Amino acid sequence: MRGNSNNKKYCCFDLRYLLLLAALAFIYIQMRLFATQSEYADRLATAIEAESHCTSQTRLLIDQISQQRGRVVALEEQMKRQDQECRQLKALVQDLESKGIKKLIGNLQMPVAAVVVMACNRADYLERTIKSILKYQTPIASKFPLFISQDGSNPDVRKLALSYDQLTYMQHLDFEPVHTERPGELIAYYKIARHYKWALDQLFHKHNFSRVIILEDDMEIAVDFFAYFEAGATLLDRDKSIMAVSSWNDNGQRQFVQDPYALYRSDFFPGLGWMLSKSTWAELSPKWPKAYWDDWLRLKENHRGRQFIRPEVCRTYNFGEHGSSLGQFFKQYLEPIKLNDVQVDWKSMDLSYLLEDNYMKHFGDLVKKAKPIHGADAILKAFNIDGDVRIQYRDQLNFEDIARQFGIFEEWKDGVPRAAYKGIVVFRYQTSRRVFLVGPDSLQQLGVEDT
């Protein structure tokens, strides 16, 4: 009996021990569960907060996108309005051109040449140029219809041009960015080349003129300017070896000119008031350069052996000290230019000596009659000789040295001195005496024996 009582006591103790262990395990598990639930609750709270922040950022981004979309729509509307304004402006310009053409050449008389003044932003210069032109153009407006071509939208230039009923206004609006080919280049030279191409395309292709005279907005013209170019138009038509007729002589300073009737052929493009034909422009337009169009025309590959007619005494005067060229050479070479003041009756003049078949002999005879001068002190020797003289130079450096002594242009382009024909530059010196600076093979080209 005692043994059974002890066994019961041990069983009760074991059961209480097991219950205690189970209770402890239960308590431990509950504590772990509570800790885990707390951890998950914290994570859930963090996730909810992150989600809320993300939602807020998304809404902010959506608002920003909506604002940007609104701006894009506004910009598109602004571009549409600008495009519409540009179309209206172009239509207005075309209407003005059409009215001007009908008014100026409505009598069906074929014009000799259109005259276009290339302008940009110098209203004061342009006004002086227009007044100079109208002084001589008004009585013969049907022969020489006048155009002003403006590059850009300077309001003063536009207002001035539109204030004249005697001319037709054209406007070149070019918004394409300019990319220069070399660092440090002036963008102006690129924009000028674009403007020239556009204006000449308009006058030759759209308005169908046979010839165009190109002037710049800083020029005055001579009293016989239009008569000179009318005579030049006949030469252009008769002789296809003449690429253009110019009113300019690079060595036309007062001390180097005298005879207002004298004309010459030149292998060097003079520019500064010049006329070309539609057929020549059809050749030049497709390959027109991006910049420096005048020097481009002086390349042999472009004028291809053709020559230019130039006067001894200039028919244009360039007063533009301030411009794209920044007044280069103005004081030395442009300001002293003599503008012709003699009313030459070009209709009565026989200019057949300027035709290719006649000119080489004509010019060769002048050179042949000139007395040769050799050695140093060329200026002193030339001054002490009556009549024309000729001085032979060995090469470009030697030419530049002699030209510097006399004070004429020293510059060459593509192997040709300014104003030269067959390498010969001619100018007056002190009196009616002509000085011929003769290249090493010039006499041979002219067929003149070196005596």
Coordinates of C-alpha atoms in Angstrom, one line a residue:
M1 CA 0.0 0.0 0.0
R2 CA 2.8 2.4 0.8
G3 CA 4.4 1.6 -2.5
N4 CA 1.3 2.6 -4.4
S5 CA 1.0 5.8 -2.4
N6 CA 4.6 6.8 -3.3
N7 CA 4.0 6.0 -6.9
K8 CA 0.9 8.3 -6.9
K9 CA 3.0 11.1 -5.4
Y10 CA 5.7 10.8 -8.1
C11 CA 3.0 10.8 -10.8
C12 CA 1.4 14.0 -9.5
F13 CA 4.8 15.6 -9.2
D14 CA 5.7 14.7 -12.8
L15 CA 2.4 16.0 -14.1
R16 CA 2.8 19.3 -12.3
Y17 CA 6.3 19.6 -13.7
L18 CA 5.1 18.9 -17.2
L19 CA 2.3 21.4 -16.7
L20 CA 4.8 24.0 -15.6
L21 CA 7.0 23.3 -18.6
A22 CA 4.1 23.5 -20.9
A23 CA 3.0 26.8 -19.3
L24 CA 6.5 28.2 -19.7
A25 CA 6.7 27.1 -23.3
F26 CA 3.2 28.6 -23.9
I27 CA 4.3 31.9 -22.3
Y28 CA 7.5 31.9 -24.4
I29 CA 5.6 31.2 -27.6
Q30 CA 3.1 33.9 -26.8
M31 CA 6.0 36.4 -26.2
R32 CA 7.6 35.5 -29.5
L33 CA 4.3 35.8 -31.3
F34 CA 3.8 39.2 -29.8
A35 CA 7.3 40.3 -30.7
T36 CA 6.8 39.0 -34.3
Q37 CA 3.4 40.8 -34.6
S38 CA 5.0 44.0 -33.3
E39 CA 7.8 43.7 -35.9
Y40 CA 5.3 43.0 -38.7
A41 CA 3.2 45.9 -37.5
D42 CA 6.2 48.2 -37.7
R43 CA 7.0 47.0 -41.2
L44 CA 3.5 47.4 -42.3
A45 CA 3.4 50.9 -40.9
T46 CA 6.6 51.7 -42.7
A47 CA 5.3 50.1 -45.9
I48 CA 2.1 52.1 -45.6
E49 CA 4.0 55.3 -45.1
A50 CA 6.3 54.6 -48.1
E51 CA 3.2 53.8 -50.2
S52 CA 1.7 57.1 -49.1
H53 CA 4.9 59.0 -50.0
C54 CA 5.1 57.2 -53.3
T55 CA 1.5 58.1 -54.0
S56 CA 2.2 61.7 -53.1
Q57 CA 5.3 61.9 -55.4
T58 CA 3.3 60.2 -58.3
R59 CA 0.6 62.8 -57.9
L60 CA 3.2 65.6 -57.9
L61 CA 4.9 64.1 -61.1
I62 CA 1.5 63.9 -62.7
D63 CA 0.8 67.5 -61.9
Q64 CA 4.2 68.5 -63.3
I65 CA 3.6 66.5 -66.5
S66 CA 0.2 68.2 -66.8
Q67 CA 1.8 71.6 -66.4
Q68 CA 4.5 70.8 -69.0
R69 CA 1.9 69.5 -71.4
G70 CA 0.1 72.7 -71.0
R71 CA 3.2 74.6 -71.8
V72 CA 3.9 72.5 -74.9
V73 CA 0.3 73.1 -76.0
A74 CA 0.8 76.8 -75.5
L75 CA 4.1 76.8 -77.4
E76 CA 2.5 74.9 -80.2
E77 CA -0.3 77.5 -80.4
Q78 CA 2.4 80.2 -80.4
M79 CA 4.3 78.5 -83.2
K80 CA 1.0 78.2 -85.2
R81 CA 0.4 81.9 -84.7
Q82 CA 3.9 82.8 -85.8
D83 CA 3.6 80.6 -88.8
Q84 CA 0.4 82.3 -89.7
E85 CA 1.9 85.7 -89.2
C86 CA 4.9 84.7 -91.4
R87 CA 2.5 83.4 -94.1
Q88 CA 0.6 86.7 -94.0
L89 CA 3.8 88.7 -94.1
K90 CA 5.1 86.7 -97.1
A91 CA 1.7 87.2 -98.8
L92 CA 1.9 90.9 -98.1
V93 CA 5.4 91.1 -99.5
Q94 CA 4.4 89.1 -102.6
D95 CA 1.4 91.4 -103.1
L96 CA 3.6 94.5 -102.8
E97 CA 6.1 93.0 -105.2
S98 CA 3.4 92.1 -107.7
K99 CA 1.9 95.6 -107.5
G100 CA 5.3 97.2 -107.8
I101 CA 6.2 95.1 -110.9
K102 CA 2.9 96.0 -112.6
K103 CA 3.3 99.6 -111.7
L104 CA 6.9 99.9 -112.8
I105 CA 6.8 97.9 -116.0
G106 CA 3.1 97.9 -116.8
N107 CA 3.7 99.7 -120.1
L108 CA 5.2 96.4 -121.5
Q109 CA 8.5 98.0 -122.2
M110 CA 11.2 95.4 -121.6
P111 CA 13.5 96.7 -118.9
V112 CA 17.3 96.8 -119.4
A113 CA 17.9 95.4 -115.9
A114 CA 16.4 95.3 -112.5
V115 CA 18.3 97.3 -109.9
V116 CA 18.4 95.8 -106.4
V117 CA 19.9 97.4 -103.3
M118 CA 21.0 94.8 -100.8
A119 CA 20.1 96.1 -97.3
C120 CA 20.0 94.9 -93.7
N121 CA 20.0 97.2 -90.7
R122 CA 21.5 100.6 -91.8
A123 CA 18.4 102.8 -92.5
D124 CA 20.5 106.0 -92.5
Y125 CA 22.9 104.6 -95.2
L126 CA 20.0 103.1 -97.2
E127 CA 18.2 106.5 -97.3
R128 CA 21.2 108.2 -98.8
T129 CA 21.6 105.4 -101.4
I130 CA 17.9 105.5 -102.4
K131 CA 18.0 109.3 -102.8
S132 CA 21.1 109.0 -105.0
I133 CA 19.5 106.4 -107.2
L134 CA 16.1 108.1 -107.6
K135 CA 17.9 111.3 -108.6
Y136 CA 18.8 109.6 -111.9
Q137 CA 16.5 106.6 -112.1
T138 CA 13.1 108.3 -111.9
P139 CA 12.9 109.5 -115.6
I140 CA 13.9 106.0 -116.8
A141 CA 12.2 103.9 -114.1
S142 CA 10.6 101.5 -116.7
K143 CA 14.1 100.6 -118.0
F144 CA 15.5 100.1 -114.5
P145 CA 12.9 99.0 -112.0
L146 CA 14.2 99.5 -108.5
F147 CA 14.1 96.9 -105.7
I148 CA 15.1 97.0 -102.0
S149 CA 16.0 93.6 -100.7
Q150 CA 16.2 93.5 -96.9
D151 CA 17.9 90.7 -95.0
G152 CA 16.1 90.4 -91.6
S153 CA 13.4 92.4 -90.0
N154 CA 15.0 95.7 -88.9
P155 CA 11.8 97.9 -88.5
D156 CA 13.6 101.2 -89.5
V157 CA 14.8 99.7 -92.8
R158 CA 11.4 98.1 -93.6
K159 CA 9.6 101.4 -92.8
L160 CA 11.9 103.4 -94.9
A161 CA 11.7 101.1 -97.9
L162 CA 7.9 100.9 -97.8
S163 CA 7.7 104.7 -97.6
Y164 CA 8.8 105.0 -101.3
D165 CA 6.3 104.4 -104.0
Q166 CA 9.0 104.3 -106.7
L167 CA 10.5 101.0 -105.6
T168 CA 9.5 97.4 -104.7
Y169 CA 10.3 96.0 -101.3
M170 CA 11.5 92.4 -100.8
Q171 CA 12.2 90.8 -97.4
H172 CA 14.5 87.8 -96.8
L173 CA 13.6 86.1 -93.5
D174 CA 16.1 83.3 -92.7
F175 CA 15.8 81.6 -89.3
E176 CA 18.2 78.8 -90.1
P177 CA 21.2 78.8 -87.7
V178 CA 24.6 79.7 -89.2
H179 CA 27.5 77.2 -88.7
T180 CA 30.8 78.8 -89.7
E181 CA 33.4 76.5 -91.2
R182 CA 36.3 78.0 -89.3
P183 CA 36.4 79.3 -85.7
G184 CA 36.4 83.1 -85.3
E185 CA 34.6 83.8 -88.6
L186 CA 32.0 86.5 -88.7
I187 CA 28.5 85.1 -89.2
A188 CA 27.6 88.2 -91.2
Y189 CA 29.5 86.9 -94.3
Y190 CA 27.4 83.7 -94.3
K191 CA 24.2 85.6 -93.9
I192 CA 25.2 88.0 -96.7
A193 CA 25.8 85.1 -99.1
R194 CA 22.4 83.6 -98.3
H195 CA 20.7 86.9 -98.9
Y196 CA 22.4 87.4 -102.2
K197 CA 21.4 84.0 -103.5
W198 CA 17.8 84.5 -102.3
A199 CA 17.5 87.9 -103.9
L200 CA 19.0 87.0 -107.2
D201 CA 16.9 83.8 -107.4
Q202 CA 13.8 86.0 -106.8
L203 CA 14.7 88.5 -109.5
F204 CA 15.8 86.1 -112.1
H205 CA 13.6 83.1 -111.6
K206 CA 10.4 84.6 -110.0
H207 CA 10.3 87.9 -111.7
N208 CA 12.1 86.7 -114.9
F209 CA 14.5 89.6 -115.5
S210 CA 17.1 89.2 -118.1
R211 CA 19.7 91.2 -116.2
V212 CA 20.2 92.5 -112.6
I213 CA 22.4 95.3 -111.3
I214 CA 23.4 94.7 -107.7
L215 CA 24.1 97.6 -105.4
E216 CA 24.7 97.8 -101.7
D217 CA 23.1 100.1 -99.1
D218 CA 26.1 102.3 -98.8
M219 CA 26.6 103.5 -102.4
E220 CA 26.0 106.6 -104.4
I221 CA 25.8 106.5 -108.2
A222 CA 27.3 108.6 -110.9
V223 CA 25.3 110.9 -113.2
D224 CA 25.7 108.5 -116.2
F225 CA 25.3 105.3 -114.1
F226 CA 22.3 104.0 -116.0
A227 CA 23.5 105.0 -119.5
Y228 CA 26.8 103.1 -118.7
F229 CA 25.0 99.9 -117.7
E230 CA 22.6 100.2 -120.7
A231 CA 25.7 100.2 -122.9
G232 CA 27.2 97.3 -120.8
A233 CA 24.0 95.3 -121.4
T234 CA 24.7 95.3 -125.1
L235 CA 28.2 94.0 -124.5
L236 CA 26.9 91.2 -122.2
D237 CA 24.5 90.1 -124.9
R238 CA 27.1 90.2 -127.7
D239 CA 30.1 88.7 -125.9
K240 CA 29.7 85.6 -123.7
S241 CA 33.3 85.9 -122.6
I242 CA 32.2 88.8 -120.5
M243 CA 30.9 87.4 -117.1
A244 CA 29.7 90.7 -115.6
V245 CA 29.9 94.5 -116.1
S246 CA 31.1 96.5 -113.1
S247 CA 30.9 100.2 -112.2
W248 CA 34.0 99.9 -110.0
N249 CA 37.8 100.3 -110.4
D250 CA 39.8 99.1 -107.4
N251 CA 42.5 101.6 -108.3
G252 CA 39.9 104.4 -108.9
Q253 CA 41.4 106.8 -106.4
R254 CA 41.6 110.4 -107.6
Q255 CA 45.3 110.4 -108.1
F256 CA 45.1 107.3 -110.4
V257 CA 42.3 108.2 -112.8
Q258 CA 41.5 110.8 -115.3
D259 CA 39.6 109.6 -118.4
P260 CA 35.8 109.1 -117.8
Y261 CA 35.4 107.5 -121.3
A262 CA 38.0 104.8 -120.8
L263 CA 36.8 101.2 -120.1
Y264 CA 38.9 98.0 -119.7
R265 CA 38.5 94.3 -119.5
S266 CA 39.8 92.6 -116.3
D267 CA 40.4 89.1 -115.1
F268 CA 39.6 90.2 -111.5
F269 CA 36.0 90.6 -110.4
P270 CA 35.6 94.2 -109.1
G271 CA 32.2 94.0 -107.5
L272 CA 30.7 97.1 -105.7
G273 CA 28.0 97.8 -108.3
W274 CA 27.8 95.2 -111.0
M275 CA 25.5 93.6 -113.6
L276 CA 25.1 90.0 -114.6
S277 CA 22.8 88.1 -117.0
K278 CA 20.2 85.5 -116.2
S279 CA 22.2 82.8 -118.1
T280 CA 25.2 83.4 -115.9
W281 CA 23.1 83.3 -112.7
A282 CA 21.6 80.0 -113.8
E283 CA 25.2 78.6 -113.8
L284 CA 26.2 80.2 -110.5
S285 CA 23.1 79.8 -108.4
P286 CA 23.3 75.9 -107.8
K287 CA 26.9 76.1 -106.5
W288 CA 26.7 79.5 -104.7
P289 CA 29.1 79.5 -101.7
K290 CA 28.1 79.6 -98.1
A291 CA 30.2 82.7 -97.5
Y292 CA 32.7 85.2 -99.1
W293 CA 30.8 85.1 -102.4
D294 CA 32.9 87.9 -104.0
D295 CA 36.2 86.1 -103.4
W296 CA 34.5 83.0 -104.7
L297 CA 33.7 84.7 -107.9
R298 CA 37.4 85.6 -108.3
L299 CA 38.5 82.0 -108.4
K300 CA 39.5 80.8 -111.8
E301 CA 37.4 77.7 -111.5
N302 CA 34.3 79.9 -111.3
H303 CA 34.9 82.6 -113.8
R304 CA 36.5 80.1 -116.2
G305 CA 38.6 82.4 -118.3
R306 CA 35.8 85.0 -118.6
Q307 CA 36.4 88.6 -117.9
F308 CA 34.7 91.7 -116.4
I309 CA 34.2 95.2 -117.9
R310 CA 35.3 98.0 -115.6
P311 CA 35.6 101.8 -116.0
E312 CA 38.7 103.9 -115.3
V313 CA 36.6 106.3 -113.3
C314 CA 34.1 104.7 -110.9
R315 CA 30.4 105.0 -111.5
T316 CA 29.7 104.1 -107.8
Y317 CA 31.0 105.6 -104.6
N318 CA 31.1 103.5 -101.4
F319 CA 30.6 105.7 -98.3
G320 CA 30.1 102.8 -95.9
E321 CA 32.9 103.1 -93.4
H322 CA 31.0 101.0 -90.9
G323 CA 29.7 97.6 -91.9
S324 CA 30.5 93.9 -92.1
S325 CA 34.0 94.5 -93.3
L326 CA 34.6 96.8 -90.2
G327 CA 35.8 99.7 -92.3
Q328 CA 38.7 97.6 -93.8
F329 CA 40.9 99.7 -96.1
F330 CA 38.3 102.5 -96.1
K331 CA 40.5 105.5 -95.4
Q332 CA 43.3 104.4 -97.7
Y333 CA 41.4 102.9 -100.7
L334 CA 37.6 103.7 -100.6
E335 CA 37.3 107.2 -99.2
P336 CA 39.6 108.7 -101.9
I337 CA 37.7 107.1 -104.8
K338 CA 36.6 109.6 -107.5
L339 CA 33.0 109.3 -108.6
N340 CA 32.5 110.3 -112.2
D341 CA 30.8 113.6 -112.7
V342 CA 30.8 113.7 -116.5
Q343 CA 27.6 113.0 -118.4
V344 CA 29.0 110.6 -121.0
D345 CA 26.8 109.8 -124.0
W346 CA 27.4 106.1 -124.0
K347 CA 24.9 105.5 -126.9
S348 CA 27.1 107.4 -129.3
M349 CA 30.3 105.5 -128.1
D350 CA 31.7 102.7 -130.2
L351 CA 32.6 100.0 -127.6
S352 CA 33.4 97.2 -130.0
Y353 CA 37.1 97.5 -128.9
L354 CA 36.0 95.8 -125.7
L355 CA 34.8 92.6 -127.5
E356 CA 37.0 89.6 -127.0
D357 CA 38.1 89.4 -130.6
N358 CA 39.2 93.0 -130.6
Y359 CA 40.4 93.8 -127.1
M360 CA 43.7 91.9 -127.0
K361 CA 45.0 93.8 -130.0
H362 CA 43.6 97.1 -128.7
F363 CA 45.2 96.7 -125.2
G364 CA 48.3 95.2 -126.6
D365 CA 48.9 98.3 -128.8
L366 CA 48.6 100.5 -125.7
V367 CA 51.1 98.4 -123.8
K368 CA 53.5 98.2 -126.8
K369 CA 53.6 102.0 -127.2
A370 CA 54.4 102.5 -123.5
K371 CA 58.1 103.2 -122.8
P372 CA 59.8 100.4 -120.7
I373 CA 61.3 101.4 -117.4
H374 CA 63.9 99.1 -115.7
G375 CA 65.8 99.2 -112.5
A376 CA 65.2 101.0 -109.2
D377 CA 63.5 104.3 -108.6
A378 CA 60.6 103.4 -110.9
I379 CA 58.4 106.2 -109.6
L380 CA 61.0 108.9 -110.2
K381 CA 61.7 107.6 -113.7
A382 CA 58.0 107.4 -114.5
F383 CA 57.5 111.0 -113.3
N384 CA 60.3 112.3 -115.6
I385 CA 59.0 110.6 -118.7
D386 CA 56.3 112.1 -121.0
G387 CA 53.8 109.6 -122.1
D388 CA 52.8 106.1 -121.0
V389 CA 55.4 103.8 -119.3
R390 CA 55.5 100.1 -118.5
I391 CA 57.3 98.4 -115.6
Q392 CA 57.9 94.7 -115.6
Y393 CA 57.6 92.8 -112.3
R394 CA 59.2 89.4 -111.6
D395 CA 56.6 87.8 -109.3
Q396 CA 53.9 88.6 -106.7
L397 CA 56.4 89.9 -104.1
N398 CA 58.0 92.2 -106.6
F399 CA 54.6 93.4 -107.8
E400 CA 53.6 94.2 -104.2
D401 CA 56.8 96.2 -103.7
I402 CA 56.2 98.3 -106.8
A403 CA 52.5 98.7 -106.0
R404 CA 53.3 99.9 -102.5
Q405 CA 55.6 102.5 -103.9
F406 CA 52.9 104.0 -106.1
G407 CA 50.1 103.4 -103.6
I408 CA 47.8 101.2 -105.6
F409 CA 46.2 97.9 -104.4
E410 CA 48.8 95.2 -103.6
E411 CA 46.3 92.3 -103.2
W412 CA 46.1 89.2 -105.4
K413 CA 43.4 86.5 -105.5
D414 CA 44.1 83.1 -107.1
G415 CA 47.2 84.4 -108.9
V416 CA 45.5 87.6 -110.2
P417 CA 46.3 91.2 -109.1
R418 CA 43.4 93.5 -108.5
A419 CA 42.2 95.1 -111.7
A420 CA 44.6 93.1 -113.9
Y421 CA 44.2 91.9 -117.4
K422 CA 46.6 89.2 -118.6
G423 CA 48.7 90.1 -115.5
I424 CA 48.8 93.8 -116.4
V425 CA 47.6 96.5 -114.0
V426 CA 47.1 100.0 -115.6
F427 CA 46.5 103.3 -113.8
R428 CA 47.2 107.0 -114.3
Y429 CA 50.0 108.7 -112.5
Q430 CA 50.1 112.4 -111.8
T431 CA 48.9 113.4 -115.3
S432 CA 47.2 111.6 -118.2
R433 CA 50.3 109.3 -118.2
R434 CA 49.4 105.7 -117.9
V435 CA 51.6 103.2 -116.0
F436 CA 51.4 99.6 -116.9
L437 CA 52.7 97.1 -114.4
V438 CA 53.5 94.1 -116.6
G439 CA 53.8 90.4 -115.5
P440 CA 56.6 88.2 -116.5
D441 CA 54.6 86.5 -119.4
S442 CA 52.1 89.3 -120.0
L443 CA 53.7 90.5 -123.2
Q444 CA 53.8 87.0 -124.6
Q445 CA 50.1 86.5 -123.9
L446 CA 49.3 89.8 -125.7
G447 CA 51.6 88.9 -128.6
V448 CA 53.8 92.0 -128.0
E449 CA 57.5 91.8 -128.5
D450 CA 59.6 93.0 -125.6
T451 CA 61.7 95.8 -127.0

